[in-house]
Amino acid sequence: MSRLLLPTLFSISRKQVLAASSFHNLYGRRHRSFVYWTSAAMSQDSAIGDSASGAKTFCSSLQDLSAKKCVPCNAKDLHPMTEQSAQELLQKVAGWDMANDNGTLKLHRSWTVKSFTKGLDFFKRVADIAESEGHHPDLHLVGWNNVKIDIWTHAIGGLTENDFILAAKINELQVEDLLRKKKVAK
Ligand SMILES: C[C@H](O)[C@H](O)[C@H]1CNC2=NC(N)=NC(=O)C2=N1
């Protein structure tokens, strides 16, 4: 990144980010990465409040979700993410879907495990992450070997970046030993 660009990038304020975003909304979305950056910046802001400069937001939005930490859900300026921002972040959590449950956006993913007890082992591995993040999923074990997980931020009745961070960390779990082998089509 050229030296000239770096200071300007690090001096971007939230207002400039929002102006740039509306510019892009008005004049088409030629640079998907920029739109991603803007929406991620806003969703990042909504998660941690107004950052003093775009720099912190800019840097953190480049960070991989699984390397980030969840913030306390009682943070006063935590707001539900817009469906558009959620769609952008959904691209970063492979295997997860988003559903609108009576107006509440939620993340959802399911797995087939080898046995009922392997399903409980799966829950334990997820629980360890949830406890360390202070952010918790809804866990379901149905039909004895189907693990289904829903994630949303209960405190605000919608999706925040916390939910995507938790989903990304669940995706990093080593669970191959618990999963039923996929049937190979003959
Ligand atoms: C203070 C602390 O952040 C809250 O009690 C947490 C606990 N875990 C949580 N998990 C989820 N998914 N949503 C919440 O609102 C939530 N709140």
XYZ file of N, CA, C and O and ligand atoms in Angstrom:
761
model
N 0.864 -1.183 0.000
C 0.000 0.000 0.000
C 0.902 1.236 0.000
O 1.779 1.349 0.835
N 0.674 2.208 -0.958
C 1.611 3.338 -1.069
C 1.539 4.168 0.211
O 0.516 4.224 0.878
N 2.753 4.838 0.521
C 2.810 5.605 1.764
C 1.739 6.685 1.772
O 1.167 6.980 2.794
N 1.463 7.232 0.567
C 0.474 8.333 0.533
C -0.880 7.814 0.999
O -1.553 8.402 1.822
N -1.212 6.599 0.504
C -2.574 6.098 0.776
C -2.748 5.777 2.259
O -3.763 6.054 2.849
N -1.650 5.248 2.862
C -1.804 4.726 4.229
C -2.364 5.767 5.202
O -3.380 5.549 5.833
N -1.753 7.003 5.271
C -2.269 7.970 6.265
C -3.738 8.295 5.970
O -4.556 8.361 6.872
N -4.081 8.424 4.674
C -5.488 8.812 4.411
C -6.404 7.673 4.887
O -7.380 7.869 5.530
N -5.967 6.437 4.585
C -6.843 5.334 4.996
C -7.027 5.355 6.507
O -8.116 5.177 7.021
N -5.901 5.606 7.231
C -6.011 5.521 8.692
C -6.688 6.740 9.300
O -6.923 6.809 10.469
N -6.968 7.747 8.437
C -7.622 8.919 9.049
C -9.104 8.931 8.681
O -9.804 9.862 8.922
N -9.579 7.810 8.065
C -10.993 7.806 7.650
C -11.869 7.799 8.895
O -11.688 6.993 9.807
N -12.786 8.760 8.954
C -13.699 8.784 10.110
C -14.943 7.987 9.734
O -15.152 7.648 8.563
N -15.751 7.711 10.716
C -16.993 6.954 10.485
C -17.862 7.702 9.486
O -18.440 7.121 8.579
N -17.889 9.084 9.603
C -18.753 9.877 8.706
C -18.290 9.685 7.263
O -19.070 9.472 6.355
N -16.937 9.665 7.071
C -16.419 9.504 5.705
C -16.781 8.112 5.183
O -17.143 7.931 4.040
N -16.703 7.130 6.114
C -17.053 5.763 5.681
C -18.512 5.731 5.233
O -18.855 5.226 4.180
N -19.369 6.368 6.024
C -20.813 6.351 5.691
C -21.051 7.095 4.391
O -21.784 6.651 3.523
N -20.336 8.245 4.214
C -20.522 9.032 2.969
C -20.074 8.183 1.782
O -20.780 8.036 0.802
N -18.921 7.543 1.964
C -18.400 6.713 0.861
C -19.394 5.598 0.554
O -19.687 5.300 -0.590
N -19.957 5.051 1.612
C -20.899 3.952 1.401
C -22.119 4.440 0.636
O -22.569 3.820 -0.310
N -22.616 5.636 1.006
C -23.830 6.107 0.294
C -23.442 6.427 -1.145
O -24.184 6.161 -2.069
N -22.198 6.912 -1.330
C -21.724 7.170 -2.707
C -21.821 5.887 -3.507
O -22.389 5.807 -4.570
N -21.299 4.809 -2.887
C -21.315 3.529 -3.606
C -22.736 3.050 -3.832
O -23.088 2.520 -4.866
N -23.595 3.285 -2.826
C -24.993 2.851 -3.021
C -25.625 3.607 -4.175
O -26.378 3.072 -4.941
N -25.259 4.915 -4.284
C -25.866 5.749 -5.341
C -25.311 5.359 -6.702
O -26.017 5.231 -7.661
N -23.957 5.158 -6.738
C -23.336 5.021 -8.072
C -22.949 3.570 -8.367
O -21.954 3.311 -8.992
N -23.704 2.645 -7.824
C -23.402 1.266 -8.215
C -22.279 0.692 -7.361
O -21.548 1.407 -6.711
N -22.229 -0.611 -7.366
C -21.279 -1.285 -6.475
C -20.203 -1.948 -7.317
O -20.194 -3.152 -7.477
N -19.334 -1.066 -7.836
C -18.321 -1.667 -8.720
C -17.310 -2.466 -7.916
O -16.827 -3.468 -8.351
N -16.969 -1.974 -6.724
C -15.866 -2.662 -6.019
C -16.452 -3.417 -4.820
O -16.595 -2.871 -3.762
N -16.801 -4.707 -5.071
C -17.473 -5.468 -4.011
C -16.681 -5.408 -2.707
O -17.211 -5.277 -1.643
N -15.303 -5.466 -2.867
C -14.515 -5.495 -1.619
C -14.789 -4.203 -0.842
O -14.924 -4.194 0.352
N -14.906 -3.039 -1.574
C -15.129 -1.776 -0.853
C -16.477 -1.842 -0.134
O -16.614 -1.530 1.018
N -17.530 -2.339 -0.882
C -18.856 -2.422 -0.248
C -18.759 -3.316 0.980
O -19.243 -3.014 2.038
N -18.019 -4.443 0.830
C -17.871 -5.334 1.985
C -17.244 -4.585 3.134
O -17.706 -4.579 4.252
N -16.148 -3.837 2.780
C -15.423 -3.128 3.841
C -16.369 -2.162 4.549
O -16.473 -2.130 5.762
N -17.167 -1.405 3.737
C -18.046 -0.412 4.359
C -19.057 -1.082 5.264
O -19.227 -0.718 6.408
N -19.729 -2.137 4.707
C -20.780 -2.745 5.539
C -20.137 -3.408 6.754
O -20.644 -3.340 7.851
N -18.959 -4.000 6.544
C -18.298 -4.646 7.693
C -17.916 -3.573 8.707
O -18.081 -3.729 9.904
N -17.458 -2.390 8.174
C -17.078 -1.301 9.090
C -18.297 -0.902 9.914
O -18.245 -0.788 11.124
N -19.451 -0.744 9.217
C -20.645 -0.313 9.971
C -21.060 -1.418 10.927
O -21.367 -1.178 12.080
N -21.028 -2.690 10.429
C -21.468 -3.752 11.345
C -20.461 -3.849 12.498
O -20.831 -4.057 13.639
N -19.164 -3.622 12.172
C -18.155 -3.650 13.238
C -18.464 -2.532 14.221
O -18.486 -2.723 15.419
N -18.765 -1.284 13.678
C -19.114 -0.178 14.570
C -20.324 -0.558 15.418
O -20.364 -0.339 16.599
N -21.330 -1.169 14.762
C -22.562 -1.446 15.530
C -22.227 -2.437 16.654
O -22.841 -2.444 17.685
N -21.192 -3.248 16.406
C -20.855 -4.235 17.448
C -20.075 -3.571 18.575
O -20.244 -3.865 19.742
N -19.146 -2.605 18.216
C -18.289 -2.100 19.303
C -18.499 -0.611 19.502
O -17.729 0.037 20.151
N -19.555 -0.020 18.943
C -19.763 1.414 19.140
C -18.906 2.188 18.143
O -18.154 1.606 17.385
N -19.053 3.534 18.168
C -18.335 4.341 17.186
C -16.841 4.254 17.446
O -16.395 4.564 18.526
N -16.076 3.847 16.446
C -14.628 3.828 16.675
C -14.106 5.241 16.424
O -14.636 5.984 15.607
N -13.016 5.584 17.113
C -12.490 6.954 17.024
C -12.075 7.247 15.587
O -12.301 8.305 15.059
N -11.489 6.263 14.944
C -11.086 6.531 13.549
C -11.423 5.286 12.735
O -11.569 4.201 13.258
N -11.515 5.495 11.438
C -11.803 4.339 10.589
C -10.719 3.280 10.710
O -10.949 2.116 10.424
N -9.522 3.721 11.138
C -8.377 2.790 11.159
C -8.722 1.547 11.960
O -8.635 0.436 11.476
N -9.185 1.726 13.215
C -9.465 0.542 14.060
C -10.524 -0.303 13.365
O -10.412 -1.506 13.230
N -11.579 0.373 12.868
C -12.647 -0.386 12.188
C -12.085 -1.064 10.961
O -12.292 -2.219 10.712
N -11.285 -0.265 10.186
C -10.771 -0.810 8.929
C -9.942 -2.056 9.221
O -10.154 -3.117 8.658
N -8.993 -1.931 10.198
C -8.118 -3.070 10.478
C -8.949 -4.248 10.966
O -8.785 -5.371 10.515
N -9.865 -3.967 11.915
C -10.552 -5.121 12.506
C -11.426 -5.782 11.441
O -11.586 -6.980 11.419
N -11.983 -4.985 10.489
C -12.864 -5.647 9.516
C -12.052 -6.529 8.579
O -12.579 -7.417 7.948
N -10.729 -6.290 8.468
C -9.921 -7.165 7.609
C -9.612 -8.469 8.342
O -9.274 -9.468 7.749
N -9.731 -8.446 9.687
C -9.345 -9.605 10.500
C -10.303 -10.758 10.215
O -11.487 -10.550 9.981
N -9.764 -12.000 10.239
C -10.622 -13.158 10.069
C -11.560 -13.283 11.279
O -11.140 -13.118 12.417
N -12.824 -13.597 11.032
C -13.823 -13.639 12.110
C -13.392 -14.580 13.237
O -13.557 -14.292 14.415
N -12.773 -15.722 12.877
C -12.445 -16.716 13.919
C -11.330 -16.236 14.832
O -11.120 -16.793 15.909
N -10.619 -15.159 14.414
C -9.531 -14.630 15.256
C -10.032 -13.524 16.174
O -9.289 -12.998 16.997
N -11.323 -13.158 16.037
C -11.865 -12.044 16.837
C -12.507 -12.561 18.120
O -12.709 -13.758 18.300
N -12.805 -11.622 19.031
C -13.457 -11.976 20.298
C -14.857 -11.382 20.336
O -15.077 -10.258 19.844
N -15.799 -12.104 20.913
C -17.150 -11.552 21.078
C -17.113 -10.441 22.126
O -16.289 -10.460 23.027
N -18.029 -9.463 21.964
C -18.134 -8.372 22.952
C -19.345 -8.660 23.844
O -20.252 -9.386 23.431
N -19.387 -8.147 25.072
C -20.556 -8.372 25.940
C -21.838 -7.910 25.254
O -21.874 -6.861 24.612
N -22.866 -8.756 25.368
C -24.120 -8.470 24.637
C -24.914 -7.352 25.289
O -25.923 -6.928 24.770
N -24.455 -6.913 26.463
C -25.227 -5.820 27.091
C -24.606 -4.468 26.749
O -24.969 -3.464 27.339
N -23.662 -4.472 25.769
C -23.066 -3.190 25.348
C -24.195 -2.291 24.850
O -25.000 -2.704 24.002
N -24.226 -1.037 25.358
C -25.404 -0.170 25.129
C -25.632 0.116 23.653
O -26.749 0.303 23.202
N -24.544 0.110 22.871
C -24.772 0.495 21.464
C -24.701 -0.721 20.539
O -24.304 -0.615 19.396
N -25.112 -1.877 21.056
C -25.155 -3.075 20.209
C -26.519 -3.094 19.514
O -27.555 -3.042 20.172
N -26.501 -3.056 18.174
C -27.778 -3.013 17.439
C -27.880 -4.206 16.514
O -26.866 -4.702 16.037
N -29.112 -4.647 16.197
C -29.243 -5.745 15.238
C -28.670 -5.323 13.884
O -28.861 -4.192 13.437
N -27.975 -6.233 13.251
C -27.375 -5.965 11.945
C -28.469 -5.957 10.881
O -29.462 -6.662 11.004
N -28.286 -5.145 9.829
C -29.267 -5.171 8.732
C -29.095 -6.486 7.972
O -28.032 -7.119 8.018
N -30.175 -6.886 7.254
C -30.113 -8.135 6.499
C -28.995 -8.078 5.466
O -28.276 -9.049 5.236
N -28.780 -6.878 4.882
C -27.727 -6.729 3.861
C -26.351 -6.965 4.475
O -25.540 -7.720 3.957
N -26.102 -6.334 5.633
C -24.802 -6.535 6.297
C -24.630 -7.996 6.676
O -23.557 -8.578 6.544
N -25.740 -8.616 7.136
C -25.665 -10.022 7.529
C -25.331 -10.897 6.326
O -24.514 -11.821 6.410
N -25.951 -10.589 5.179
C -25.672 -11.360 3.960
C -24.182 -11.271 3.598
O -23.576 -12.248 3.157
N -23.607 -10.057 3.782
C -22.172 -9.884 3.466
C -21.326 -10.781 4.360
O -20.441 -11.490 3.912
N -21.619 -10.773 5.664
C -20.792 -11.568 6.597
C -21.060 -13.066 6.429
O -20.188 -13.892 6.698
N -22.257 -13.414 5.940
C -22.597 -14.836 5.765
C -21.619 -15.515 4.807
O -21.324 -16.703 4.929
N -21.056 -14.682 3.884
C -20.085 -15.250 2.921
C -18.842 -15.767 3.644
O -18.071 -16.535 3.091
N -18.628 -15.288 4.867
C -17.375 -15.632 5.567
C -17.533 -16.819 6.509
O -16.592 -17.223 7.182
N -18.736 -17.396 6.598
C -18.947 -18.556 7.486
C -19.535 -19.695 6.654
O -20.749 -19.921 6.618
N -18.630 -20.454 6.021
C -19.054 -21.527 5.117
C -19.957 -22.521 5.846
O -19.715 -22.859 7.007
N -21.020 -22.957 5.144
C -21.888 -24.002 5.689
C -23.053 -23.474 6.495
O -24.001 -24.214 6.778
N -23.018 -22.186 6.852
C -24.104 -21.603 7.657
C -25.137 -20.942 6.756
O -24.806 -20.400 5.709
N -26.420 -21.047 7.167
C -27.513 -20.360 6.480
C -28.049 -19.286 7.408
O -27.771 -19.287 8.609
N -28.850 -18.393 6.833
C -29.498 -17.363 7.657
C -31.001 -17.523 7.477
O -31.476 -17.760 6.354
N -31.733 -17.487 8.586
C -33.195 -17.624 8.509
C -33.836 -16.453 9.254
O -33.247 -15.896 10.182
N -35.044 -16.089 8.806
C -35.804 -15.039 9.482
C -36.915 -15.720 10.280
O -37.886 -16.181 9.714
N -36.721 -15.822 11.574
C -37.676 -16.532 12.438
C -38.609 -15.514 13.104
O -38.265 -14.899 14.112
N -39.785 -15.310 12.472
C -40.735 -14.304 12.985
C -40.073 -12.938 13.225
O -40.268 -12.331 14.278
N -39.266 -12.525 12.261
C -38.654 -11.189 12.347
C -37.292 -11.186 13.001
O -36.602 -10.161 13.026
N -36.876 -12.331 13.568
C -35.542 -12.409 14.179
C -34.597 -13.156 13.238
O -34.831 -14.325 12.918
N -33.575 -12.473 12.765
C -32.581 -13.125 11.900
C -31.715 -14.031 12.758
O -31.273 -13.651 13.852
N -31.499 -15.269 12.258
C -30.682 -16.235 12.996
C -29.756 -16.959 12.021
O -30.102 -17.126 10.849
N -28.609 -17.428 12.546
C -27.722 -18.291 11.756
C -28.077 -19.729 12.088
O -28.451 -20.043 13.224
N -27.950 -20.619 11.077
C -28.294 -22.032 11.308
C -27.325 -22.939 10.554
O -26.942 -22.639 9.423
N -26.920 -24.024 11.225
C -26.142 -25.064 10.536
C -26.468 -26.414 11.177
O -26.811 -26.466 12.352
N -26.376 -27.489 10.402
C -26.642 -28.824 10.973
C -25.577 -29.823 10.524
O -24.934 -29.647 9.482
N -25.390 -30.850 11.327
C -24.427 -31.923 11.069
C -25.089 -33.259 11.415
O -25.968 -33.309 12.283
N -24.635 -34.361 10.756
C -25.080 -35.701 11.149
C -23.918 -36.388 11.866
O -22.811 -36.491 11.307
N -24.164 -36.824 13.096
C -23.093 -37.438 13.899
C -23.285 -38.954 13.959
O -24.310 -39.495 13.532
N -22.235 -39.641 14.445
C -22.242 -41.111 14.414
C -23.252 -41.712 15.404
O -23.770 -42.796 15.198
N -23.468 -41.016 16.517
C -24.338 -41.591 17.558
C -24.848 -40.468 18.458
O -24.371 -39.335 18.394
N -25.805 -40.837 19.289
C -26.382 -39.864 20.243
C -25.281 -39.300 21.150
O -25.176 -38.083 21.347
N -24.422 -40.191 21.649
C -23.370 -39.715 22.572
C -22.328 -38.873 21.841
O -21.771 -37.928 22.412
N -22.064 -39.188 20.546
C -21.144 -38.326 19.783
C -21.776 -36.931 19.606
O -21.084 -35.915 19.580
N -23.102 -36.890 19.539
C -23.787 -35.597 19.462
C -23.553 -34.791 20.722
O -23.296 -33.576 20.674
N -23.558 -35.479 21.862
C -23.312 -34.767 23.133
C -21.851 -34.320 23.224
O -21.547 -33.235 23.735
N -20.942 -35.147 22.671
C -19.517 -34.731 22.623
C -19.380 -33.467 21.767
O -18.632 -32.543 22.084
N -20.148 -33.421 20.653
C -20.138 -32.256 19.757
C -20.586 -31.014 20.558
O -19.919 -29.960 20.537
N -21.672 -31.202 21.317
C -22.195 -30.082 22.126
C -21.114 -29.586 23.095
O -20.941 -28.382 23.285
N -20.371 -30.522 23.700
C -19.358 -30.138 24.704
C -18.273 -29.282 24.060
O -17.826 -28.278 24.626
N -17.855 -29.660 22.866
C -16.797 -28.887 22.182
C -17.312 -27.483 21.839
O -16.599 -26.501 21.954
N -18.584 -27.408 21.429
C -19.174 -26.093 21.124
C -19.327 -25.286 22.411
O -19.031 -24.090 22.454
N -19.730 -25.974 23.482
C -19.961 -25.287 24.765
C -18.676 -24.638 25.271
O -18.688 -23.518 25.806
N -17.541 -25.321 25.069
C -16.264 -24.755 25.543
C -15.984 -23.422 24.846
O -15.554 -22.456 25.468
N -16.268 -23.367 23.536
C -16.052 -22.100 22.797
C -17.025 -21.043 23.296
O -16.654 -19.900 23.588
N -18.300 -21.437 23.434
C -19.329 -20.480 23.857
C -18.979 -19.873 25.212
O -19.075 -18.662 25.417
N -18.532 -20.711 26.111
C -18.195 -20.215 27.454
C -16.993 -19.264 27.396
O -16.994 -18.226 28.060
N -16.023 -19.600 26.562
C -14.847 -18.704 26.514
C -15.191 -17.389 25.816
O -14.589 -16.361 26.092
N -16.177 -17.415 24.929
C -16.580 -16.187 24.237
C -17.667 -15.415 24.975
O -17.967 -14.269 24.645
N -18.329 -16.077 25.932
C -19.455 -15.416 26.612
C -20.611 -15.172 25.663
O -21.397 -14.238 25.809
N -20.710 -16.018 24.631
C -21.796 -15.887 23.648
C -22.231 -17.311 23.303
O -21.385 -18.183 23.071
N -23.532 -17.575 23.341
C -24.005 -18.959 23.344
C -24.997 -19.277 22.232
O -25.873 -18.458 21.946
N -24.858 -20.460 21.631
C -25.798 -20.910 20.593
C -26.941 -21.693 21.217
O -26.869 -22.109 22.369
N -27.994 -21.891 20.430
C -29.035 -22.852 20.787
C -28.628 -24.196 20.185
O -28.365 -24.276 18.985
N -28.578 -25.231 21.015
C -28.129 -26.559 20.576
C -29.314 -27.514 20.546
O -30.075 -27.600 21.509
N -29.463 -28.234 19.429
C -30.550 -29.226 19.320
C -29.939 -30.548 18.853
O -29.096 -30.561 17.963
N -30.389 -31.665 19.470
C -29.960 -32.994 19.028
C -31.248 -33.765 18.737
O -31.968 -34.148 19.661
N -31.578 -33.877 17.464
C -32.884 -34.442 17.082
C -32.711 -35.722 16.271
O -31.680 -35.896 15.604
N -33.736 -36.624 16.394
C -33.638 -37.895 15.672
C -32.350 -38.616 16.039
O -31.695 -39.205 15.178
N -31.922 -38.509 17.252
C -30.756 -39.121 17.920
C -29.424 -38.754 17.299
O -28.411 -38.715 18.007
N -29.311 -38.455 16.014
C -27.949 -38.195 15.482
C -27.868 -36.958 14.595
O -26.960 -36.816 13.785
N -28.852 -36.028 14.763
C -28.802 -34.798 13.965
C -28.565 -33.598 14.879
O -29.443 -33.256 15.696
N -27.371 -33.024 14.737
C -27.015 -31.824 15.516
C -27.451 -30.604 14.715
O -27.106 -30.488 13.543
N -28.258 -29.761 15.367
C -28.677 -28.509 14.709
C -28.324 -27.355 15.638
O -28.628 -27.413 16.846
N -27.680 -26.309 15.102
C -27.267 -25.172 15.928
C -27.852 -23.888 15.349
O -27.759 -23.652 14.144
N -28.466 -23.109 16.225
C -28.961 -21.771 15.854
C -28.195 -20.738 16.666
O -27.926 -20.961 17.859
N -27.817 -19.630 16.027
C -27.096 -18.571 16.740
C -27.732 -17.220 16.425
O -27.962 -16.889 15.264
N -28.046 -16.489 17.460
C -28.429 -15.089 17.322
C -28.180 -14.405 18.656
O -27.883 -15.070 19.649
N -28.254 -13.079 18.689
C -27.983 -12.343 19.923
C -29.313 -12.077 20.629
O -30.090 -11.209 20.209
N -29.572 -12.838 21.666
C -30.877 -12.799 22.335
C -31.144 -11.410 22.938
O -32.258 -10.922 22.898
N -30.072 -10.780 23.452
C -30.257 -9.509 24.166
C -30.873 -8.431 23.274
O -31.546 -7.519 23.750
N -30.641 -8.539 21.955
C -31.195 -7.491 21.070
C -32.124 -8.065 20.001
O -32.601 -7.353 19.132
N -32.349 -9.399 20.068
C -33.322 -10.015 19.155
C -32.929 -9.925 17.694
O -33.756 -9.641 16.813
N -31.654 -10.132 17.448
C -31.221 -10.098 16.042
C -29.775 -10.561 15.934
O -29.231 -11.156 16.862
N -29.171 -10.278 14.771
C -27.791 -10.711 14.531
C -26.805 -9.573 14.804
O -27.055 -8.410 14.428
N -25.701 -9.885 15.456
C -24.577 -8.959 15.599
C -23.313 -9.704 15.148
O -23.359 -10.925 14.895
N -22.229 -8.992 15.106
C -20.987 -9.636 14.660
C -20.612 -10.802 15.583
O -20.007 -11.783 15.154
N -21.017 -10.705 16.862
C -20.754 -11.811 17.799
C -21.206 -13.152 17.228
O -20.525 -14.178 17.371
N -22.366 -13.167 16.592
C -22.941 -14.414 16.103
C -22.077 -15.020 14.998
O -21.873 -16.232 14.943
N -21.524 -14.162 14.154
C -20.671 -14.633 13.055
C -19.305 -15.077 13.580
O -18.708 -16.029 13.075
N -18.831 -14.407 14.632
C -17.562 -14.817 15.261
C -17.725 -16.215 15.855
O -16.895 -17.107 15.641
N -18.841 -16.426 16.563
C -19.099 -17.745 17.169
C -19.230 -18.813 16.077
O -18.650 -19.898 16.173
N -19.945 -18.499 15.001
C -20.111 -19.465 13.902
C -18.754 -19.805 13.273
O -18.461 -20.969 12.986
N -17.912 -18.800 13.108
C -16.584 -19.022 12.511
C -15.736 -19.902 13.418
O -15.002 -20.788 12.949
N -15.837 -19.673 14.722
C -15.053 -20.496 15.669
C -15.575 -21.923 15.718
O -14.808 -22.875 15.866
N -16.890 -22.100 15.575
C -17.444 -23.464 15.526
C -16.945 -24.177 14.262
O -16.605 -25.356 14.276
N -16.849 -23.409 13.170
C -16.340 -24.004 11.918
C -14.906 -24.486 12.052
O -14.464 -25.357 11.321
N -14.146 -23.885 12.989
C -12.732 -24.273 13.161
C -12.593 -25.527 14.031
O -11.507 -26.079 14.165
N -13.672 -25.966 14.646
C -13.600 -27.140 15.537
C -13.195 -28.393 14.761
O -13.635 -28.608 13.635
N -12.370 -29.222 15.394
C -12.045 -30.538 14.804
C -13.143 -31.504 15.271
O -13.148 -31.929 16.415
N -14.064 -31.831 14.381
C -15.171 -32.724 14.760
C -15.305 -33.927 13.816
O -16.268 -34.687 13.903
N -14.303 -34.107 12.920
C -14.397 -35.207 11.949
C -14.646 -36.552 12.650
O -15.354 -37.408 12.148
N -14.061 -36.718 13.838
C -14.175 -38.017 14.546
C -15.596 -38.273 15.039
O -15.950 -39.404 15.388
N -16.410 -37.217 15.044
C -17.782 -37.368 15.567
C -18.809 -37.539 14.449
O -19.916 -38.016 14.672
N -18.415 -37.149 13.224
C -19.396 -37.080 12.127
C -19.562 -38.413 11.412
O -18.597 -39.159 11.210
N -20.810 -38.670 11.009
C -21.075 -39.876 10.203
C -20.437 -39.658 8.833
O -20.526 -38.575 8.244
N -19.761 -40.694 8.333
C -19.101 -40.570 7.029
C -20.183 -40.388 5.956
O -21.236 -41.033 6.008
N -19.893 -39.470 5.022
C -20.869 -39.236 3.944
C -20.935 -40.488 3.050
O -19.914 -41.088 2.734
N -22.177 -40.889 2.687
C -22.334 -42.052 1.805
C -21.802 -41.676 0.411
O -22.160 -40.628 -0.131
N -20.909 -42.527 -0.123
C -20.386 -42.234 -1.474
C -21.349 -42.840 -2.490
O -21.687 -44.026 -2.396
N -21.808 -41.974 -3.423
C -22.763 -42.461 -4.445
C -22.072 -43.556 -5.272
O -20.944 -43.376 -5.752
N -22.761 -44.752 -5.398
C -22.112 -45.854 -6.146
C -22.296 -45.647 -7.652
O -23.275 -45.091 -8.089
C -23.515 -10.256 29.517
C -23.438 -11.383 28.517
O -22.886 -10.863 27.333
C -24.822 -11.960 28.243
O -25.389 -12.556 29.362
C -24.748 -12.934 27.072
C -24.582 -14.410 27.388
N -24.634 -15.155 26.130
C -25.418 -14.713 25.095
N -25.559 -15.442 23.967
C -26.385 -15.045 22.976
N -26.501 -15.792 21.839
N -27.081 -13.898 23.078
C -27.010 -13.079 24.154
O -27.676 -12.045 24.192
C -26.110 -13.454 25.210
N -25.898 -12.690 26.259
